[in-house]
Structure formats: structure tokens, C-alpha cells
Coordinates of C-alpha atoms in Angstrom, one line a residue:
M1 CA -0.1 0.3 -0.1
E2 CA 1.3 3.4 -1.4
N3 CA 1.2 6.3 1.1
A4 CA 0.1 9.0 -0.9
G5 CA -1.0 11.1 2.2
T6 CA 0.5 14.2 4.0
F7 CA 0.6 13.0 7.2
F8 CA 0.8 9.1 8.2
T9 CA 4.1 7.1 8.0
Q10 CA 3.5 4.0 6.1
S11 CA 2.7 1.7 9.3
Q12 CA 0.3 4.5 10.8
A13 CA -1.5 4.4 7.3
E14 CA -1.8 0.6 7.4
L15 CA -2.9 0.9 11.1
V16 CA -5.3 3.4 10.2
T17 CA -6.7 1.3 7.3
A18 CA -7.5 -1.6 9.9
I19 CA -9.3 0.7 12.2
L20 CA -11.4 2.2 9.5
D21 CA -12.2 -1.3 8.5
R22 CA -13.7 -1.9 12.1
I23 CA -15.3 1.3 12.2
I24 CA -16.8 0.6 8.9
P25 CA -16.5 -3.0 7.7
A26 CA -17.3 -3.9 4.1
N27 CA -20.9 -5.2 3.6
G28 CA -22.0 -6.8 0.4
S29 CA -21.8 -4.2 -2.2
M30 CA -20.3 -1.6 0.2
P31 CA -16.7 -1.3 0.8
G32 CA -15.0 -0.8 4.0
A33 CA -13.9 2.4 4.9
G34 CA -10.4 1.4 5.4
R35 CA -9.2 1.8 1.7
I36 CA -11.9 4.3 0.8
A37 CA -11.0 6.8 3.7
V38 CA -7.6 6.7 4.5
D39 CA -6.2 9.0 2.3
F40 CA -9.1 11.7 3.1
I41 CA -8.4 11.4 7.1
D42 CA -4.5 11.6 6.0
R43 CA -5.1 15.1 3.8
T44 CA -7.1 16.1 6.8
V45 CA -5.0 15.4 9.5
G46 CA -1.9 16.5 8.3
G47 CA -3.9 20.2 7.3
S48 CA -4.3 20.7 11.3
P49 CA -2.2 21.0 13.7
V50 CA -4.7 20.3 16.4
L51 CA -5.8 17.0 14.6
K52 CA -1.8 16.0 14.3
R53 CA -1.3 16.1 17.8
S54 CA -4.4 14.3 18.5
F55 CA -4.1 11.9 16.1
A56 CA -0.7 10.9 17.0
G57 CA -1.4 10.5 20.6
G58 CA -4.7 8.9 19.9
L59 CA -3.1 5.9 17.4
S60 CA 0.2 5.9 19.8
E61 CA -2.5 5.0 22.9
L62 CA -4.5 2.6 20.9
E63 CA -1.4 0.5 20.0
I64 CA -0.5 1.0 23.6
H65 CA -3.9 -0.8 24.5
A66 CA -3.3 -3.7 21.8
Q67 CA 0.2 -4.4 23.1
T68 CA -1.0 -4.2 26.8
A69 CA -4.2 -6.3 26.2
H70 CA -2.8 -8.8 23.5
G71 CA 0.9 -8.2 23.1
Q72 CA 0.5 -7.8 19.6
D73 CA 0.4 -4.7 17.4
F74 CA -3.1 -3.9 16.6
I75 CA -3.3 -5.1 12.8
N76 CA -2.2 -8.3 14.1
L77 CA -5.1 -8.8 16.2
S78 CA -8.6 -11.0 15.9
L79 CA -11.5 -8.6 14.9
E80 CA -12.9 -9.1 18.5
E81 CA -9.6 -8.1 20.1
Q82 CA -9.7 -5.2 17.6
D83 CA -13.1 -4.0 19.0
T84 CA -12.2 -4.4 22.2
V85 CA -9.2 -2.0 22.0
L86 CA -11.2 0.3 19.7
L87 CA -13.6 0.4 22.6
R88 CA -11.0 0.8 25.4
T89 CA -9.3 3.7 23.2
E90 CA -13.0 5.2 23.0
N91 CA -13.2 5.4 26.4
S92 CA -9.8 6.8 27.5
Q93 CA -9.2 9.1 24.3
P94 CA -12.9 10.3 23.6
E95 CA -12.0 13.7 21.9
F96 CA -9.3 11.7 19.7
F97 CA -12.2 8.7 18.8
D98 CA -14.8 11.3 18.3
S99 CA -12.9 13.0 15.8
L100 CA -11.4 9.8 14.1
V101 CA -15.4 8.7 13.8
R102 CA -16.3 12.1 12.1
Q103 CA -13.2 12.0 9.7
T104 CA -13.9 8.7 9.0
Y105 CA -17.8 9.3 8.1
D106 CA -17.0 12.6 6.2
G107 CA -14.1 10.5 4.0
Y108 CA -16.4 7.4 3.4
Y109 CA -20.2 9.2 2.6
S110 CA -18.2 11.5 0.2
N111 CA -16.5 9.0 -2.0
A112 CA -18.1 9.0 -5.4
T113 CA -17.9 4.9 -5.0
V114 CA -19.8 4.9 -1.4
L115 CA -22.3 7.3 -3.2
E116 CA -22.4 5.4 -6.5
A117 CA -22.9 1.9 -4.5
L118 CA -26.0 4.0 -2.4
G119 CA -27.8 4.7 -5.8
L120 CA -26.6 8.6 -5.5
E121 CA -25.2 10.9 -7.7
A122 CA -21.6 12.1 -7.2
R123 CA -22.4 15.9 -6.7
P124 CA -23.5 18.3 -4.3
P125 CA -27.5 18.7 -3.9
H126 CA -27.5 22.1 -5.6
P127 CA -28.6 23.0 -8.4
R128 CA -30.5 19.9 -9.4
G129 CA -31.5 19.1 -5.7
Y130 CA -33.8 21.7 -3.5
Q131 CA -35.2 24.4 -5.2
T132 CA -34.6 27.6 -3.4
N133 CA -36.0 31.1 -3.8
Q134 CA -34.1 33.8 -5.0
G135 CA -35.6 36.3 -2.4
N136 CA -35.8 39.9 -3.2
L137 CA -32.1 41.5 -3.7
D138 CA -33.6 44.9 -4.1
M139 CA -32.1 45.3 -0.1
L140 CA -28.8 45.4 -1.4
E141 CA -29.0 48.6 -3.7
N142 CA -27.9 51.1 -0.9
V143 CA -24.9 49.0 -0.2
R144 CA -24.0 48.8 -4.1
R145 CA -24.4 52.3 -4.5
R146 CA -22.0 52.7 -2.1
G147 CA -19.2 51.5 -4.0
T148 CA -15.9 49.6 -2.7
A149 CA -15.5 50.0 0.7
Y150 CA -11.8 47.9 1.0
R151 CA -8.7 48.8 -0.5
Q152 CA -7.0 46.8 -3.3
V153 CA -3.9 45.0 -2.3

């Protein structure tokens, strides 16, 4: 697996892939989140100093839980053991875990492959989605008459 992201090392990308496949496992025609969302999460975490700290600490803690409870790295555990480690990490690192789940869902459910499998089009809901009223823009006329109120740089 080649790591095309901006933050995770190769071993971290493999760990995150295994974690994501436990959060959203493959089911029938639906792929697991591991191969779908890992690059999205890597880019998102890589672009945020807060997420970098949270994920670095959270992933380390998760591996510590795996080693302490089972004497192995997370990716080498059975699915049941992985779930136990994830639950323990969720309890000890709730902010990290909430962020991990949120980023997993964002990356997974915005992916074209997943949207297609769900029978949805891979596009924003507008303009073909909800109808919106244009509204009355006459109220902006006073603002338009004032002209530019900032300096060009």
C-alpha cells in the first residue's frame, strides 16, 4: 500500500486502514472504510495542527492498549480483539475517537464509489437538488451605491 498522504507514515496508514475497516466494515456491495477514507483522513489530519497532535497521541495510545491487552500490534489482532481495543481507546481518548469517527464518515460518505453504491449521484445536492427562492435583492441597492469600501492590495 503506497502512502500518498501528507501525515501518516506507512505503518500508521496501515494501522488507520485497519481501524477504519472496523468502524465501517465491508458489507455486500459496500466497501470498507479502510481503502476508501484513509487518504482523506491523512490529508485532513496533515492540514490541521490540532488533529496532528490528537491523532499522534490517539494512535499511540491505541497501540499501547493492543500491546498491553494482547501482546500484539493492532493489525495482527482478531476482529473481536480489535473491537475491544477500539472500545478501550474510545473510553480513554474520547476526543480523538470522536474526531476519528467524524473524519471516517466524512471521507467515506463523500467518496464517489460509496455514493454510487448507495444509488446516489456523486455531486452536491444543488443546483439539481432542492429548489431555493432567489429572494428580494433590492435591499442590497444601498450597499451597491456606496461602492468599494476596501483597498485593493
